[in-house]
Each structure stands twice: as C-alpha cells, then as structure tokens.
Short mmCIF file of C-alpha atoms in Angstrom, two decimals:
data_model
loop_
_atom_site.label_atom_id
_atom_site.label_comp_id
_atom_site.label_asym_id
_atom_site.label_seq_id
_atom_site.Cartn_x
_atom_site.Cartn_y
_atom_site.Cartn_z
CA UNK A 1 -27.75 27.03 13.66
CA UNK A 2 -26.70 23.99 11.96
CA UNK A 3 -24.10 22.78 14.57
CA UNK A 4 -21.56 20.20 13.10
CA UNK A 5 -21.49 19.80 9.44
CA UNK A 6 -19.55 17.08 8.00
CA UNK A 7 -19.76 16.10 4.09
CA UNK A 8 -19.57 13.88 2.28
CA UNK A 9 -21.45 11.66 4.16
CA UNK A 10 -20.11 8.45 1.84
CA UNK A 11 -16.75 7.73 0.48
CA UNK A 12 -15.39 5.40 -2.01
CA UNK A 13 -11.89 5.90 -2.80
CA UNK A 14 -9.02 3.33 -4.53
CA UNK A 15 -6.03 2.71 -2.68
CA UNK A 16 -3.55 6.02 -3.48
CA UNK A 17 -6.12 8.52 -3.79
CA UNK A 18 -6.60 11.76 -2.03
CA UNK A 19 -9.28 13.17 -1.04
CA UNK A 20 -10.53 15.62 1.95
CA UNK A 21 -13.39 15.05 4.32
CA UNK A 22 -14.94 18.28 5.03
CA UNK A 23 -15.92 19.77 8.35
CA UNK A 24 -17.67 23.01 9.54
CA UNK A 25 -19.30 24.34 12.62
CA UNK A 26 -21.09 27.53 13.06
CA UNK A 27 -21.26 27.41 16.90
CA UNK A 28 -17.89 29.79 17.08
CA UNK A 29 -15.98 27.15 18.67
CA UNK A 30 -12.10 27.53 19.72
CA UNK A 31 -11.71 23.74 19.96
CA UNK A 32 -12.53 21.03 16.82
CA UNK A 33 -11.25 17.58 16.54
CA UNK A 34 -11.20 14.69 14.38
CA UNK A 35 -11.51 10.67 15.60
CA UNK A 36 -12.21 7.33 13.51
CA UNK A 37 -14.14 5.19 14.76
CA UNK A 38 -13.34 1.51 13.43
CA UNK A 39 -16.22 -1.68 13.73
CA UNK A 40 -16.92 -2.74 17.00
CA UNK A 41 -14.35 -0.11 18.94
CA UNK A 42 -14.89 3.30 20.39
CA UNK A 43 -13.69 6.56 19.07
CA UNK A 44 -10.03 7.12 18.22
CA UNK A 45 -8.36 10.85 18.41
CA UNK A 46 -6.56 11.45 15.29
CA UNK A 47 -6.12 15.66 15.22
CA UNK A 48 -7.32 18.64 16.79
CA UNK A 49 -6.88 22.66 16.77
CA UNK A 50 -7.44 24.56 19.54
CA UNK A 51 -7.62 27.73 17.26
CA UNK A 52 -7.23 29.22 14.17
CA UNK A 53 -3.75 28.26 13.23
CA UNK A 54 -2.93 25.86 15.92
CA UNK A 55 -3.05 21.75 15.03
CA UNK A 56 -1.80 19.36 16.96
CA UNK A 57 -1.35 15.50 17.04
CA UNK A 58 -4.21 12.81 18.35
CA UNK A 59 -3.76 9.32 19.39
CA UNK A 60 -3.40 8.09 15.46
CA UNK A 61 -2.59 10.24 13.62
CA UNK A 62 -0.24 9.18 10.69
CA UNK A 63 -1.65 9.19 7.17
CA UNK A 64 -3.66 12.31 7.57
CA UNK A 65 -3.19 16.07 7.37
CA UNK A 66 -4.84 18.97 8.75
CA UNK A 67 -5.08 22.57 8.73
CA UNK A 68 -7.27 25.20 10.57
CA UNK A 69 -7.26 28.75 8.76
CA UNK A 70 -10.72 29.92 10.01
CA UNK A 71 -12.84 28.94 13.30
CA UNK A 72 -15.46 27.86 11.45
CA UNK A 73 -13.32 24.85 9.06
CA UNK A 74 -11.34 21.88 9.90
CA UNK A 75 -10.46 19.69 7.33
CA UNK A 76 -9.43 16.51 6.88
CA UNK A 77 -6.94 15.11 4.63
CA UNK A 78 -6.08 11.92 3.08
CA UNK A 79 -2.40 12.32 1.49
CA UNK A 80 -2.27 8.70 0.46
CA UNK A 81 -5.78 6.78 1.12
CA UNK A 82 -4.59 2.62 2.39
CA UNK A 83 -7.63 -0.10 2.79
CA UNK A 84 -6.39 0.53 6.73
CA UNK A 85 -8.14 3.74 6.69
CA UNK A 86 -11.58 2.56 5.89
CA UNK A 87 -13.64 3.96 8.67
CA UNK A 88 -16.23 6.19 9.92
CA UNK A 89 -14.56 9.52 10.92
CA UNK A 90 -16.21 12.11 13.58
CA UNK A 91 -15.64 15.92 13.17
CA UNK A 92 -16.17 17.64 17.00
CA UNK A 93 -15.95 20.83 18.01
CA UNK A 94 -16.66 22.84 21.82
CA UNK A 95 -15.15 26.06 23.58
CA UNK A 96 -11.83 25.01 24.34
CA UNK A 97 -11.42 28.24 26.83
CA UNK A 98 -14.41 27.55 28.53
CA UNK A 99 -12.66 24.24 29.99
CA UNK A 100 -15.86 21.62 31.10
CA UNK A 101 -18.12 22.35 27.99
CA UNK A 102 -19.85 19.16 26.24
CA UNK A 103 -18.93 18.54 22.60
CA UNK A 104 -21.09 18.62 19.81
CA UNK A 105 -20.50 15.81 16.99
CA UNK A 106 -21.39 15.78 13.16
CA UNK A 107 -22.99 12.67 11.72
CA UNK A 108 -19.39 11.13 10.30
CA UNK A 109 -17.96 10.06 6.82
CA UNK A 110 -18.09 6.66 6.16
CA UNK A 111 -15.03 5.87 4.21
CA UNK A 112 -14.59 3.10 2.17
CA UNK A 113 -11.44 2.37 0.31
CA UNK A 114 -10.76 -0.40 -2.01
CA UNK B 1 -5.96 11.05 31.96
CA UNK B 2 -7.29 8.13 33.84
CA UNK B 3 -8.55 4.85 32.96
CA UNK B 4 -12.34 3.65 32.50
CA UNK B 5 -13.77 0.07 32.98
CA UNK B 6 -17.16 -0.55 32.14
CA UNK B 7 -19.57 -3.44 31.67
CA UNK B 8 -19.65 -4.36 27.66
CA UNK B 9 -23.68 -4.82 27.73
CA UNK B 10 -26.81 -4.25 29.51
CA UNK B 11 -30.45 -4.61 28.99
CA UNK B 12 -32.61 -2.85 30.85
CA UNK B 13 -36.53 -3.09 30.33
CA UNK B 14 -38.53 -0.05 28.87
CA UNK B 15 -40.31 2.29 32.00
CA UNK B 16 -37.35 1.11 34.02
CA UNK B 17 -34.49 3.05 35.36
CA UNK B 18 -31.24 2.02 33.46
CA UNK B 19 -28.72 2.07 36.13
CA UNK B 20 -24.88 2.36 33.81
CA UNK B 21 -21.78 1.63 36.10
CA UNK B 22 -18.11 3.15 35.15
CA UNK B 23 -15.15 2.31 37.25
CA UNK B 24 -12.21 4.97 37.32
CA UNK B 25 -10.10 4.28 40.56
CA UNK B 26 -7.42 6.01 39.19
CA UNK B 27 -9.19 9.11 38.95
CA UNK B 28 -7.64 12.61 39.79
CA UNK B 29 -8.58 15.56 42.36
CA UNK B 30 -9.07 17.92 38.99
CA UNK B 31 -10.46 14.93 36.52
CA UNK B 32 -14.56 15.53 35.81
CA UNK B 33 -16.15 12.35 34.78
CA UNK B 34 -17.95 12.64 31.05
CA UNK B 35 -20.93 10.43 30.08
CA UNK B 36 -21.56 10.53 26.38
CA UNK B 37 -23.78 8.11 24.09
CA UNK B 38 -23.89 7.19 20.74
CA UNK B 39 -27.23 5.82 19.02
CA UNK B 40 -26.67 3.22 15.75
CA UNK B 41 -23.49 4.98 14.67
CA UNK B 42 -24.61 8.25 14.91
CA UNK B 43 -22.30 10.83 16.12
CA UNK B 44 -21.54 10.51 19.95
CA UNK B 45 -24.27 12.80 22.07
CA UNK B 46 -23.38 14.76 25.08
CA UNK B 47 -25.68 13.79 28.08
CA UNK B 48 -23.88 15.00 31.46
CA UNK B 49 -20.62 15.72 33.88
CA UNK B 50 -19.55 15.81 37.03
CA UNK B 51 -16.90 16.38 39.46
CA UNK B 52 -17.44 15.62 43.17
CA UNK B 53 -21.32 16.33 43.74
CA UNK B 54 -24.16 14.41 42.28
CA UNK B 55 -26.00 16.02 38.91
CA UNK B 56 -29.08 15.83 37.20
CA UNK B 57 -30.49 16.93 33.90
CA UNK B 58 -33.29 16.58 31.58
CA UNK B 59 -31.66 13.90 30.23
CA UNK B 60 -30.05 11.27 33.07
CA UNK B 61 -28.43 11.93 36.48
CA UNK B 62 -24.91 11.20 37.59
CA UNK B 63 -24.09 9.51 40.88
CA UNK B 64 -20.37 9.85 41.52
CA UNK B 65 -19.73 8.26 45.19
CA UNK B 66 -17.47 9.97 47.77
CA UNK B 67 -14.15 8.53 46.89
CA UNK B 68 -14.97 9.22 43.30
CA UNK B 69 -13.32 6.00 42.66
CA UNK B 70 -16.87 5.08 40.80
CA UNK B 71 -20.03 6.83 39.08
CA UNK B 72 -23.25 5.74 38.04
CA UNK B 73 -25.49 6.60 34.97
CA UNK B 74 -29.18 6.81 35.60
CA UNK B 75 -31.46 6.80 32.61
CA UNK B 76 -34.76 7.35 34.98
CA UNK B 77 -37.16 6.05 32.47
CA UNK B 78 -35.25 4.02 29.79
CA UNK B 79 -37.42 3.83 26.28
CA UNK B 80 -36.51 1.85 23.10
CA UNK B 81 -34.74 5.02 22.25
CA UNK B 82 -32.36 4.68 24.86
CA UNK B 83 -30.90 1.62 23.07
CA UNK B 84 -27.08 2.82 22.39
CA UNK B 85 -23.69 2.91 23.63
CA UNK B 86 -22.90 4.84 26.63
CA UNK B 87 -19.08 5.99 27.15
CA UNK B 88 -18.28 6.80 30.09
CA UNK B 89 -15.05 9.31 30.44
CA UNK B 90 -13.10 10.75 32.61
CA UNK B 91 -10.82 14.67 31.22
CA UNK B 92 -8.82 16.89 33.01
CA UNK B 93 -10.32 20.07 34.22
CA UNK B 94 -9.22 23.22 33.37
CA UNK B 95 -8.67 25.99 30.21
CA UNK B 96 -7.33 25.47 27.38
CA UNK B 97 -7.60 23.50 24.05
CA UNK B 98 -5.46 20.38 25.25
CA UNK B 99 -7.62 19.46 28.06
CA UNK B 100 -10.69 19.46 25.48
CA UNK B 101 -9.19 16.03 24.66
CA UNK B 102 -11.56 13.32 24.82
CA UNK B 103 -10.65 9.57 25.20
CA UNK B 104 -12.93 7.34 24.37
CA UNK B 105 -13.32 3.30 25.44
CA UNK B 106 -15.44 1.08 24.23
CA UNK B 107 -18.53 1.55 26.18
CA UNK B 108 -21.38 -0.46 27.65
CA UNK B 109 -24.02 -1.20 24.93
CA UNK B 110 -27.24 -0.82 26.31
CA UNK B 111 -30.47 -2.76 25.07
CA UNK B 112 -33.79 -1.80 25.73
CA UNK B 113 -36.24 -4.33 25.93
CA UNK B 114 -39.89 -3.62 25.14
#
C-alpha cells in the first residue's frame, strides 16, 4: 500500500512548455485533489474529482488541466508552463462518500520554470 | 466555509505540552474543525477532527469549547519532531465529493526547542 504517489518529484521546465505532473493512489479513493503551495503561504486548491469522470474547479485554477478516467489517476496538466507557476504542487486523495475522512497527501512536485 | 485565525509562531520546549490555539467564530452547526500539519515541506499530515465533543488520539487531542467559537491543539509531549506547521481548518460536514474541500491558511509554525 503505497498511498499517494506523485512523480516527478523535480521539475525544470522553460516558459511555454507542457508537461504533466503525475498522481496515483491505490487507497480506492472517490475524492483526489490538487493544491500549490507557493513560499511562505499555505496550500492553494487548484482541481479536484470526486469520481471517475467528474472534475471540477479549485480556488486557482487557470493555467492547468485535468482529467480523471480511472480512480486510481489524477493528473495534472500544464497547457502553457509561466515563471508564475513555479511551485510545489500537492496531489490528495480521501473517500469523498464517507464525508469526515482525513486526507492522505503525496510528497509534491517542485516545479521550477525558467 | 468559515474563517480561521491563528497565531503565526510558537515555541514550545521539548517534554512539554504544545498547547496550538485556532479561532473560528464564524463557525457553523454542521462545520467539523480539521487540524492538519506539515513537517519541512513535506506533504500536509492528518492528525485529528472534531465537531462538538472533545477528542483524543495517538497523536494530539482536540479541545473545542462549548460555543465552538474556539479549539485547541494539544501536542501532550512535544519532541524536536513536532517542529512544523499546524493548520488548523474548519469543512462542512456531510457526503459527497464537494464537501471534501479543504481550505487551507497559513498556519501557526511551531518550534521546538531542545
């Protein structure tokens, strides 16, 4: 049981590249989510899925894409990447049926771009 | 969801109980209060909820008082690897993906002193 996988765990990318941050959880979770978390600040909602299918809109969440077409993978995606979106970024998942379950956290993607 | 105010940093000596204060006056009759932790950038760590009634785990106990205007975070026996930021949170009750949504602020940094 490996919990929350995220990779890569480093990023370098040049301004206008793509790329997409991996995530995968083998807990069977309904719910996963991603936030950024910027230097100094907390965490910052930018998507979630609360099933296979299903995507919806965080508190920032412009610049990125996301799809969910098993339970087990959420990815992340960078259409365009900006120096604005250098960051670490969390991938979370819980039951999301089960309403007052804790959420389990992978170790993040530190993004760099240049 | 409601609002959160806590201290930006504490220190707390090692063998002592770290005592973390949150403020949510605004809570809601179906709003649990979260407390979460994050250690050197690691990805945030579940540690314990509550609603109305006091809890305890192996891992801290939760003090909510009787207006629930206010909680408290007791690390019993702080150690060096205590040292983090603690977010304190406060999410709807309920079923269902949406209320799975968690806010964060930016947390009381806690230092534990040897």
């Amino acid at each position: 049981n490996a919990g929350v996988t995220q990779t890569p765990k480093f990023q370098v990318l040049k301004t206008g590249q793509s790329m997409t941050l991996q995530c995968a959880q083998d807990m069977n979770h309904e719910y996963m989510s991603w936030y950024r978390q910027d230097p100094g600040m907390g965490l910052r909602l930018i998507h979630y899925s609360v099933g296979a299918g299903i995507t919806d809109q965080g508190e920032v969440p412009n610049g990125y894409n996301v799809s969910r077409s098993t339970t087990e993978d959420f990815p992340l995606r960078l259409l365009s990447a900006a120096p604005s979106q250098t960051s670490v970024y969390f991938c979370a998942s819980s039951w999301g049926s089960r309403g007052n379950t804790e959420a389990f956290f992978g170790q993040g993607t530190r993004l760099t771009v240049v | 969801d409601a609002k959160t105010t806590q201290p930006t940093s504490m220190d707390c000596a090692e063998g002592r109980a770290a005592n973390l204060p949150c403020n949510h006056s605004t809570i809601s009759g179906n709003e649990y209060v979260y407390w979460y932790r994050q250690i050197h950038s690691q990805g945030p760590q579940y540690i314990i909820h509550g609603l109305k009634n006091n809890e305890t785990n192996e891992m801290a106990s939760l003090i909510i008082t009787e207006d629930r205007k206010s909680s408290t975070l007791i690390l019993p026996h702080a150690t060096l690897r205590d040292t983090a930021v603690y977010y304190c949170i406060v999410r709807v009750a309920g079923y269902g993906g949406a209320t799975n949504k968690l806010i964060f602020g930016t947390g009381t940094l806690l230092a534990v002193q040897p």
